Amino acid sequence: NAGVTQTPKFRVLKTGQSMTLLCAQDMNHEYMYWYRQDPGMGLRLIHYSVGEGTTAKGEVPDGYNVSRLKKQNFLLGLESAAPSQTSVYFCASRRQGVTNQPQHFGDGTRLSIL
Amino acid sequence: KQEVTQIPAALSVPEGENLVLNCSFTDSAIYNLQWFRQDPGKGLTSLLLIQSSQREQTSGRLNASLDKSSGRSTLYIAASQPGDSATYLCAVRRADSWGKLQFGAGTQVVVTP
């Protein structure tokens, strides 16, 4: 009963390096989301996807790119990491078409940019 | 732009006391409101979801109320236990938002034995 799985759980990068965060869900959910959580600011939406092959910008998309090539996976990329991107990143998924379904969250990826 | 505020940022109570957590939002055009629990180093777990047409929702010791017109929701946890120690977040969903959520910063709760 995996639910939403995020890989990796921890990562330290140097400024300018690139990396990809992977989110995988096994619930056949159509909608997927990437959030970042910073101290005192709650979660903010980076990008989201309403289906395979579609993505859209959220509240704080700058510096990030995403792809949804398969329904179960949602990738978040940092092309050139900056210290301001040090944060905890959460992925979530949700079923389409069912009223008032909650979002299901992964355990997060803790990313530090030096 | 929707803003979601949770006050206080932190709260400490002795075991057995009732907990009252507050959430306010500036735009009343919401589809629903959710309360989440977050344990240290973990993701978010959905506790209660209140539809915009509802006034309250209950699950066990938890009760959440919603007053959409005044932009407020309250989460009540009865007879608190040390295991209730966690951060509690509220989030609102707009009707046109593809399920996107706007979160408050959370209230960190410590229940002392």
mmCIF file of N, CA and C in Angstrom, chain A residues 31 33 35 37 40-45 48 50 57-59 90 94 96 98-108 110, chain B residues 1 31-32 34 36 38-46 49-52 89 93 97-106:
data_model
loop_
_atom_site.group_PDB
_atom_site.id
_atom_site.type_symbol
_atom_site.label_atom_id
_atom_site.label_comp_id
_atom_site.label_asym_id
_atom_site.label_seq_id
_atom_site.Cartn_x
_atom_site.Cartn_y
_atom_site.Cartn_z
ATOM 1 N N TYR A 31 -4.746 13.705 -11.127
ATOM 2 C CA TYR A 31 -4.133 14.974 -10.769
ATOM 3 C C TYR A 31 -2.909 14.736 -9.899
ATOM 4 N N TYR A 33 0.568 17.073 -8.029
ATOM 5 C CA TYR A 33 0.997 18.414 -7.629
ATOM 6 C C TYR A 33 2.397 18.361 -7.013
ATOM 7 N N TYR A 35 4.635 20.766 -4.372
ATOM 8 C CA TYR A 35 4.648 21.891 -3.441
ATOM 9 C C TYR A 35 6.047 22.018 -2.849
ATOM 10 N N GLN A 37 7.751 23.557 0.905
ATOM 11 C CA GLN A 37 7.406 24.008 2.241
ATOM 12 C C GLN A 37 8.625 24.664 2.862
ATOM 13 N N GLY A 40 7.595 28.754 8.314
ATOM 14 C CA GLY A 40 6.706 29.885 8.523
ATOM 15 C C GLY A 40 5.862 30.281 7.325
ATOM 16 N N MET A 41 5.907 29.512 6.232
ATOM 17 C CA MET A 41 5.189 29.923 5.023
ATOM 18 C C MET A 41 4.192 28.890 4.521
ATOM 19 N N GLY A 42 4.059 27.765 5.208
ATOM 20 C CA GLY A 42 3.141 26.758 4.711
ATOM 21 C C GLY A 42 3.621 26.170 3.398
ATOM 22 N N LEU A 43 2.745 25.464 2.700
ATOM 23 C CA LEU A 43 3.077 24.865 1.420
ATOM 24 C C LEU A 43 2.648 25.776 0.291
ATOM 25 N N ARG A 44 3.518 25.886 -0.718
ATOM 26 C CA ARG A 44 3.203 26.689 -1.900
ATOM 27 C C ARG A 44 3.306 25.815 -3.142
ATOM 28 N N LEU A 45 2.349 25.978 -4.038
ATOM 29 C CA LEU A 45 2.271 25.144 -5.231
ATOM 30 C C LEU A 45 3.274 25.599 -6.285
ATOM 31 N N TYR A 48 1.604 21.760 -11.376
ATOM 32 C CA TYR A 48 0.650 20.687 -11.222
ATOM 33 C C TYR A 48 0.320 20.084 -12.585
ATOM 34 N N VAL A 50 -2.924 17.818 -14.620
ATOM 35 C CA VAL A 50 -4.283 17.270 -14.559
ATOM 36 C C VAL A 50 -4.423 16.007 -15.399
ATOM 37 N N LYS A 57 1.581 25.834 -14.489
ATOM 38 C CA LYS A 57 2.321 26.544 -13.455
ATOM 39 C C LYS A 57 1.443 26.795 -12.249
ATOM 40 N N GLY A 58 2.084 26.725 -11.087
ATOM 41 C CA GLY A 58 1.411 27.079 -9.845
ATOM 42 C C GLY A 58 1.806 28.459 -9.393
ATOM 43 N N GLU A 59 1.915 28.610 -8.092
ATOM 44 C CA GLU A 59 2.183 29.912 -7.476
ATOM 45 C C GLU A 59 3.649 30.342 -7.594
ATOM 46 N N PHE A 90 7.178 18.507 -1.504
ATOM 47 C CA PHE A 90 6.132 17.498 -1.355
ATOM 48 C C PHE A 90 5.388 17.307 -2.659
ATOM 49 N N ARG A 94 -4.379 13.249 -6.545
ATOM 50 C CA ARG A 94 -5.801 13.285 -6.227
ATOM 51 C C ARG A 94 -6.579 12.682 -7.387
ATOM 52 N N GLN A 96 -9.555 12.402 -10.038
ATOM 53 C CA GLN A 96 -10.416 13.327 -10.770
ATOM 54 C C GLN A 96 -11.854 12.843 -10.739
ATOM 55 N N VAL A 98 -14.316 12.925 -8.649
ATOM 56 C CA VAL A 98 -15.028 12.534 -7.437
ATOM 57 C C VAL A 98 -15.043 13.731 -6.502
ATOM 58 N N THR A 99 -16.213 14.169 -6.142
ATOM 59 C CA THR A 99 -16.341 15.409 -5.379
ATOM 60 C C THR A 99 -15.627 15.326 -4.050
ATOM 61 N N ASN A 100 -14.884 16.394 -3.760
ATOM 62 C CA ASN A 100 -14.290 16.555 -2.439
ATOM 63 C C ASN A 100 -13.368 15.412 -2.022
ATOM 64 N N GLN A 101 -12.593 14.917 -2.957
ATOM 65 C CA GLN A 101 -11.568 13.945 -2.609
ATOM 66 C C GLN A 101 -10.340 14.671 -2.057
ATOM 67 N N PRO A 102 -9.739 14.172 -0.960
ATOM 68 C CA PRO A 102 -8.552 14.832 -0.429
ATOM 69 C C PRO A 102 -7.322 14.525 -1.282
ATOM 70 N N GLN A 103 -6.327 15.372 -1.151
ATOM 71 C CA GLN A 103 -5.040 15.082 -1.778
ATOM 72 C C GLN A 103 -4.248 14.139 -0.875
ATOM 73 N N HIS A 104 -3.491 13.237 -1.508
ATOM 74 C CA HIS A 104 -2.643 12.291 -0.792
ATOM 75 C C HIS A 104 -1.196 12.726 -0.986
ATOM 76 N N PHE A 105 -0.462 12.831 0.118
ATOM 77 C CA PHE A 105 0.886 13.378 0.077
ATOM 78 C C PHE A 105 1.955 12.309 0.270
ATOM 79 N N GLY A 106 3.123 12.542 -0.359
ATOM 80 C CA GLY A 106 4.305 11.763 -0.057
ATOM 81 C C GLY A 106 4.988 12.306 1.194
ATOM 82 N N ASP A 107 6.080 11.657 1.593
ATOM 83 C CA ASP A 107 6.778 12.042 2.810
ATOM 84 C C ASP A 107 7.783 13.170 2.606
ATOM 85 N N GLY A 108 7.971 13.620 1.387
ATOM 86 C CA GLY A 108 8.805 14.781 1.143
ATOM 87 C C GLY A 108 10.235 14.451 0.742
ATOM 88 N N ARG A 110 13.912 16.404 1.205
ATOM 89 C CA ARG A 110 14.605 17.516 1.849
ATOM 90 C C ARG A 110 15.824 17.858 1.026
ATOM 91 N N LYS B 1 -6.282 38.001 -4.129
ATOM 92 C CA LYS B 1 -5.558 36.765 -3.921
ATOM 93 C C LYS B 1 -5.924 36.184 -2.547
ATOM 94 N N TYR B 31 -14.310 26.082 -2.417
ATOM 95 C CA TYR B 31 -15.026 24.853 -2.741
ATOM 96 C C TYR B 31 -15.088 23.944 -1.522
ATOM 97 N N ASN B 32 -13.966 23.852 -0.820
ATOM 98 C CA ASN B 32 -13.934 23.126 0.437
ATOM 99 C C ASN B 32 -12.737 23.586 1.263
ATOM 100 N N GLN B 34 -9.813 21.906 4.065
ATOM 101 C CA GLN B 34 -9.262 20.684 4.650
ATOM 102 C C GLN B 34 -8.361 21.012 5.820
ATOM 103 N N PHE B 36 -5.164 19.230 7.863
ATOM 104 C CA PHE B 36 -4.140 18.202 7.744
ATOM 105 C C PHE B 36 -3.331 18.143 9.027
ATOM 106 N N GLN B 38 0.635 17.088 10.244
ATOM 107 C CA GLN B 38 1.982 16.795 9.762
ATOM 108 C C GLN B 38 2.873 16.458 10.940
ATOM 109 N N ASP B 39 3.425 15.257 10.942
ATOM 110 C CA ASP B 39 4.394 14.844 11.953
ATOM 111 C C ASP B 39 5.797 15.192 11.462
ATOM 112 N N PRO B 40 6.748 15.402 12.386
ATOM 113 C CA PRO B 40 8.105 15.806 11.985
ATOM 114 C C PRO B 40 8.715 14.854 10.974
ATOM 115 N N GLY B 41 9.227 15.399 9.887
ATOM 116 C CA GLY B 41 9.877 14.594 8.867
ATOM 117 C C GLY B 41 8.939 13.783 8.002
ATOM 118 N N LYS B 42 7.651 14.039 8.125
ATOM 119 C CA LYS B 42 6.665 13.268 7.370
ATOM 120 C C LYS B 42 5.832 14.167 6.477
ATOM 121 N N GLY B 43 5.036 13.528 5.646
ATOM 122 C CA GLY B 43 4.126 14.270 4.795
ATOM 123 C C GLY B 43 2.861 14.645 5.539
ATOM 124 N N LEU B 44 1.868 15.082 4.785
ATOM 125 C CA LEU B 44 0.615 15.537 5.370
ATOM 126 C C LEU B 44 -0.428 14.430 5.326
ATOM 127 N N THR B 45 -1.172 14.321 6.408
ATOM 128 C CA THR B 45 -2.272 13.369 6.473
ATOM 129 C C THR B 45 -3.578 14.137 6.592
ATOM 130 N N SER B 46 -4.519 13.856 5.710
ATOM 131 C CA SER B 46 -5.805 14.551 5.747
ATOM 132 C C SER B 46 -6.614 14.091 6.956
ATOM 133 N N LEU B 49 -12.329 17.053 5.891
ATOM 134 C CA LEU B 49 -12.610 17.901 4.731
ATOM 135 C C LEU B 49 -14.036 18.401 4.879
ATOM 136 N N ILE B 50 -14.221 19.708 4.842
ATOM 137 C CA ILE B 50 -15.549 20.314 4.965
ATOM 138 C C ILE B 50 -15.919 20.936 3.634
ATOM 139 N N GLN B 51 -17.034 20.517 3.102
ATOM 140 C CA GLN B 51 -17.525 21.128 1.874
ATOM 141 C C GLN B 51 -18.026 22.537 2.172
ATOM 142 N N SER B 52 -18.055 23.381 1.153
ATOM 143 C CA SER B 52 -18.461 24.771 1.351
ATOM 144 C C SER B 52 -19.905 24.878 1.843
ATOM 145 N N LEU B 89 -2.276 21.894 9.745
ATOM 146 C CA LEU B 89 -2.405 22.867 8.668
ATOM 147 C C LEU B 89 -3.824 22.862 8.119
ATOM 148 N N ARG B 93 -9.618 25.216 -0.949
ATOM 149 C CA ARG B 93 -9.646 24.943 -2.380
ATOM 150 C C ARG B 93 -10.699 25.848 -3.021
ATOM 151 N N SER B 97 -10.130 25.739 -9.315
ATOM 152 C CA SER B 97 -8.686 25.640 -9.123
ATOM 153 C C SER B 97 -8.089 24.281 -9.483
ATOM 154 N N TRP B 98 -8.822 23.405 -10.194
ATOM 155 C CA TRP B 98 -8.304 22.073 -10.497
ATOM 156 C C TRP B 98 -7.823 21.362 -9.238
ATOM 157 N N GLY B 99 -8.495 21.628 -8.150
ATOM 158 C CA GLY B 99 -8.133 20.952 -6.918
ATOM 159 C C GLY B 99 -6.928 21.543 -6.221
ATOM 160 N N LYS B 100 -6.414 22.685 -6.733
ATOM 161 C CA LYS B 100 -5.244 23.287 -6.096
ATOM 162 C C LYS B 100 -5.610 23.811 -4.716
ATOM 163 N N LEU B 101 -4.679 23.680 -3.791
ATOM 164 C CA LEU B 101 -4.910 24.093 -2.423
ATOM 165 C C LEU B 101 -4.050 25.296 -2.060
ATOM 166 N N GLN B 102 -4.612 26.164 -1.220
ATOM 167 C CA GLN B 102 -3.887 27.290 -0.644
ATOM 168 C C GLN B 102 -3.762 27.006 0.847
ATOM 169 N N PHE B 103 -2.510 26.920 1.341
ATOM 170 C CA PHE B 103 -2.270 26.479 2.710
ATOM 171 C C PHE B 103 -2.006 27.634 3.657
ATOM 172 N N GLY B 104 -2.378 27.439 4.915
ATOM 173 C CA GLY B 104 -1.879 28.261 5.991
ATOM 174 C C GLY B 104 -0.513 27.750 6.422
ATOM 175 N N ALA B 105 0.154 28.527 7.285
ATOM 176 C CA ALA B 105 1.507 28.167 7.713
ATOM 177 C C ALA B 105 1.511 27.094 8.795
ATOM 178 N N GLY B 106 0.358 26.835 9.392
ATOM 179 C CA GLY B 106 0.263 25.766 10.370
ATOM 180 C C GLY B 106 0.359 26.230 11.803
#
